[in-house]
XYZ file of C-alpha atoms in Angstrom:
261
model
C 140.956 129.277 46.539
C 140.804 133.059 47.765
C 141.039 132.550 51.021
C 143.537 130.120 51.611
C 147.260 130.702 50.972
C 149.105 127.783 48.474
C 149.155 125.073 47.723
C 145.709 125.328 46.607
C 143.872 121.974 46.527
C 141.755 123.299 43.367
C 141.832 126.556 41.787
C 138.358 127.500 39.371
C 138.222 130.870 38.566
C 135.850 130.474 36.103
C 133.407 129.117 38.667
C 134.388 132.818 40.498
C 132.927 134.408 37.257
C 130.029 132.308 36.960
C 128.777 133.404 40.492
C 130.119 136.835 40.420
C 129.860 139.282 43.879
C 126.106 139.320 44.543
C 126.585 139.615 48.307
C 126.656 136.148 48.870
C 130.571 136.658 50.904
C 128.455 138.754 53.471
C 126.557 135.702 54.413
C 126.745 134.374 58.189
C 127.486 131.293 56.468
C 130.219 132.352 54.818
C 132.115 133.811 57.425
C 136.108 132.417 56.769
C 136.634 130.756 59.805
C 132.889 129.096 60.233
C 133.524 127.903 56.327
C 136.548 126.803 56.590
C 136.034 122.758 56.811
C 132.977 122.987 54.487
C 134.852 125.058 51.545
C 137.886 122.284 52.384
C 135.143 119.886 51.481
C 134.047 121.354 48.776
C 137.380 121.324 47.283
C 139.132 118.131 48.126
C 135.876 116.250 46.508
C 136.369 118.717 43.349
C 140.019 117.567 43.013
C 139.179 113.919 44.086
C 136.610 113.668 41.098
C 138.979 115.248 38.230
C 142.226 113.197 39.226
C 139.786 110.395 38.933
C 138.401 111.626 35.197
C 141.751 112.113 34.164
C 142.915 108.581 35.349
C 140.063 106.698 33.819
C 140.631 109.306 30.565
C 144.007 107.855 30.301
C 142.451 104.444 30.008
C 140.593 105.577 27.287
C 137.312 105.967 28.834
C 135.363 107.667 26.317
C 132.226 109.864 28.391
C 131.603 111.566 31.370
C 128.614 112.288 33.061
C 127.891 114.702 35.926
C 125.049 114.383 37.503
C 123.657 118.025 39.062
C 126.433 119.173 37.796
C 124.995 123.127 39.033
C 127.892 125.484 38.457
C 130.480 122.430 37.048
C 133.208 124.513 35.078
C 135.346 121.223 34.032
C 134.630 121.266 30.226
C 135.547 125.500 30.179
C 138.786 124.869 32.778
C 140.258 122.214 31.271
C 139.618 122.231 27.478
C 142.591 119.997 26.665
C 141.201 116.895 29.069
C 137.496 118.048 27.826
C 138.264 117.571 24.454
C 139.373 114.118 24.942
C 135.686 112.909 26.609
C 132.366 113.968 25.394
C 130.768 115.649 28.455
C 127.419 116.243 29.843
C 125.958 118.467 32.045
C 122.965 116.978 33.936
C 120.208 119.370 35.857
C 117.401 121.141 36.412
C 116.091 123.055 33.266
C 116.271 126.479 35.453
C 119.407 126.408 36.963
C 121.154 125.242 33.711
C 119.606 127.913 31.824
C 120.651 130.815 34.630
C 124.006 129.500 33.638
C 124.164 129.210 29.953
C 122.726 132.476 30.276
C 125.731 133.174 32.355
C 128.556 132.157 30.370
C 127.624 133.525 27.037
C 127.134 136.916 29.163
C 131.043 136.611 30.574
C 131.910 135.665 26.646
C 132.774 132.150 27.852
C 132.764 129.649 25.022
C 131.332 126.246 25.417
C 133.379 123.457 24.280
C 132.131 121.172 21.137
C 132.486 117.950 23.462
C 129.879 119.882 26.044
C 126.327 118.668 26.190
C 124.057 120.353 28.335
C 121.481 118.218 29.606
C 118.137 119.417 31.482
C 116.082 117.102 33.076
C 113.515 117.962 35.226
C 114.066 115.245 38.139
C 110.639 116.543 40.105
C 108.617 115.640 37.111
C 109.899 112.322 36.889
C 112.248 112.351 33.598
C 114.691 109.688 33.411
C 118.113 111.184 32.883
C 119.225 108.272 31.190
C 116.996 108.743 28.339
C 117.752 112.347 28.205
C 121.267 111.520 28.039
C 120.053 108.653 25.165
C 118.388 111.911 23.629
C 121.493 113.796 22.873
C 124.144 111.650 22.433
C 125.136 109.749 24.702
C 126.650 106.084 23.658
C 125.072 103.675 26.121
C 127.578 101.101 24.561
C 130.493 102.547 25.788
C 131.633 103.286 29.386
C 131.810 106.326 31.454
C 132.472 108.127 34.378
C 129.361 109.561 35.865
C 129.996 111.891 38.846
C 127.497 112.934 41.659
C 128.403 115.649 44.327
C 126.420 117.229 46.868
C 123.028 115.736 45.763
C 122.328 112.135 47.569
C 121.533 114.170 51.129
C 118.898 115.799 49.294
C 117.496 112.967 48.088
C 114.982 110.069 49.993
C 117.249 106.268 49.989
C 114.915 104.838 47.299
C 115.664 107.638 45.076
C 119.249 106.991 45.719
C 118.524 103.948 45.169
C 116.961 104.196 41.697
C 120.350 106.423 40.619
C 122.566 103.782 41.908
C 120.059 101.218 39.607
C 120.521 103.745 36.665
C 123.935 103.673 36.674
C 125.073 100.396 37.604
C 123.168 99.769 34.151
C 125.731 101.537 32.049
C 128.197 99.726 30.110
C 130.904 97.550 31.519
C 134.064 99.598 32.889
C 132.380 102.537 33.605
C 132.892 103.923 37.601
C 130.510 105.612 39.221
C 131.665 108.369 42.328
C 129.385 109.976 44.719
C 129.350 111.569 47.859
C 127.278 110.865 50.724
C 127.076 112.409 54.432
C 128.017 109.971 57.053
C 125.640 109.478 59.834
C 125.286 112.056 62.599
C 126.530 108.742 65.304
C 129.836 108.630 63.149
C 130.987 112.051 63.813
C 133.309 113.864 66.346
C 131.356 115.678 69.008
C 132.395 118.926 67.236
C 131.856 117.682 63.510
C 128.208 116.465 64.784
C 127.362 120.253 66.165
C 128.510 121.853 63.031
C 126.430 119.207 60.922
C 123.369 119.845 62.959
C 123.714 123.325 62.653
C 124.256 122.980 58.564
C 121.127 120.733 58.598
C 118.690 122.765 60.854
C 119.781 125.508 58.091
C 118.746 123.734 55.319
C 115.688 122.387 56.475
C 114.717 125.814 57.340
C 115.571 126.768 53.763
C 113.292 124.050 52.444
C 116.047 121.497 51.231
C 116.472 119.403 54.193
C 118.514 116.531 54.331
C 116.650 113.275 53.801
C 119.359 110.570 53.519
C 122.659 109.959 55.922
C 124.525 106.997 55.550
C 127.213 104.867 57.081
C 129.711 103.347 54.908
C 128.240 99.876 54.870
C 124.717 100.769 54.046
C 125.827 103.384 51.191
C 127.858 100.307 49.210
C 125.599 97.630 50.707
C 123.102 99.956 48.474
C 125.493 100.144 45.835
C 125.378 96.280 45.892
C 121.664 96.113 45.831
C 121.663 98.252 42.897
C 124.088 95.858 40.999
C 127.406 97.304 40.526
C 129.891 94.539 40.528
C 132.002 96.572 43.449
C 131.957 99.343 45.431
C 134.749 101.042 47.841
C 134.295 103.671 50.292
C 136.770 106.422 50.079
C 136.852 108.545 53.676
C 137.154 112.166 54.792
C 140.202 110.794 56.007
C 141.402 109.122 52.553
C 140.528 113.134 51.070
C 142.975 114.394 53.786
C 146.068 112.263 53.513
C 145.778 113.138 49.863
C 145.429 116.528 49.700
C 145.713 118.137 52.956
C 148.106 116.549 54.634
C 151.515 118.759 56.461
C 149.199 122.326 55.979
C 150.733 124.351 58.102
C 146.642 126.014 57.595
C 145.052 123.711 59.451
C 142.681 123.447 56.402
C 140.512 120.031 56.547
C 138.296 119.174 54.552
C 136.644 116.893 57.961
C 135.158 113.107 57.898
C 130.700 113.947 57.154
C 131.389 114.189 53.559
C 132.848 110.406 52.007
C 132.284 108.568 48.601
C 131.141 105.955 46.959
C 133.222 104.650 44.040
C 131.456 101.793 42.190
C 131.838 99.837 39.084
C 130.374 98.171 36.591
């Protein structure tokens, strides 16, 4: 959003607040031209997931759910759609409370139709019946939302999210990203990904699950939704990318699965 001139694929300054200066834009990592496909990922699957919650809003879709939703400022940026949908946040009990801490701090007011919901995955809580636990309606559909997370995160664990919410009520649409395996990438895409894994292995969060776009709705199958598309790094670019004069690309390692019920 800062670094790129307009059109801006997403904007979030709240998000900006959130995570404040904190020398984090002095990381190698972060240098602009090394970041410049990852942040492009970053927000193409942002704007991808809220043109889809405002689509299935406008079908009167009643809930959404995001899943590790980390620093998610959707219910605080866009109080009009927000107030429409009940919302919950789902993730770990620490890094939720670092940022409830963080919003009342910055005066930032948390919508009525926000839930906050902490579930402490490692210890084996079901965040279904957490969800169960503070309101959600499991007779009504929703839009549950998963970014970032299903590298992180062995196949039969994917697996048993899929299972989770492929068991939600009738009409509701499941996205989530996955990374595309390492043999599916450019030569130059492939050394970048290597170099992004290597880092977070070394940082104790390796990745643990790649897939190609068969096995990840082949898996979707398995789990029981009644279909499931694959939507490309290429789909993400002809939508929101396409004639920058930037060069901005958001690249083909990140995809999604959309699935319904």
């Amino acid at each position: 959003m800062e670094l790129d001139p307009e059109p801006h694929v997403f904007k979030d300054e709240v998000g900006a607040e959130l995570v404040g200066e904190e020398g984090w834009r002095n990381r190698p990592d972060m240098d602009p031209a090394f970041s410049k496909p990852m942040r492009a990922s970053v927000v193409g699957r942002a704007r991808f997931v809220e043109d889809l919650v405002e689509r299935e809003a406008e079908k009167g879709i009643p809930q959404y759910v995001i899943l590790g939703a980390g620093l998610d400022t959707f219910a605080q940026r866009k109080p009009g759609l927000a107030s429409r949908l009940q919302v919950f946040e789902v993730d770990q009990p620490g890094p939720q409370a670092w940022k409830r801490k963080r919003l009342s701090e910055l005066g930032i007011k948390t919508p009525d139709s926000l839930r906050f919901v902490p579930v402490d995955f490692e210890a084996g809580q079901s965040w279904r019946e957490r969800l169960v636990a503070v309101g959600f309606d499991e007779r009504k559909p929703a839009v549950i939302v998963s970014t970032g997370v299903s590298m992180y995160l062995t196949k039969e664990a994917n697996l048993t999210t899929l299972r989770q919410a492929a068991g939600l009520a009738p009409g509701s649409t499941l996205a989530m990203t996955f990374m595309l395996s390492l043999d599916r990438l450019g030569a130059e895409e492939r050394s970048t990904m290597e170099f992004v894994m290597g880092k977070a292995k070394a940082s104790g969060t390796p990745f643990l699950s790649l897939f190609s776009p068969h096995e990840i709705t082949a898996l979707a199958g398995q789990a029981g939704f009644k279909c499931a598309t694959h939507v490309s790094g290429e789909d993400i670019r002809r939508r929101y990318f396409a004639g920058r004069a930037d060069g901005l690309d958001a690249g083909d390692a990140e995809a999604f699965l959309v699935a319904e019920t």
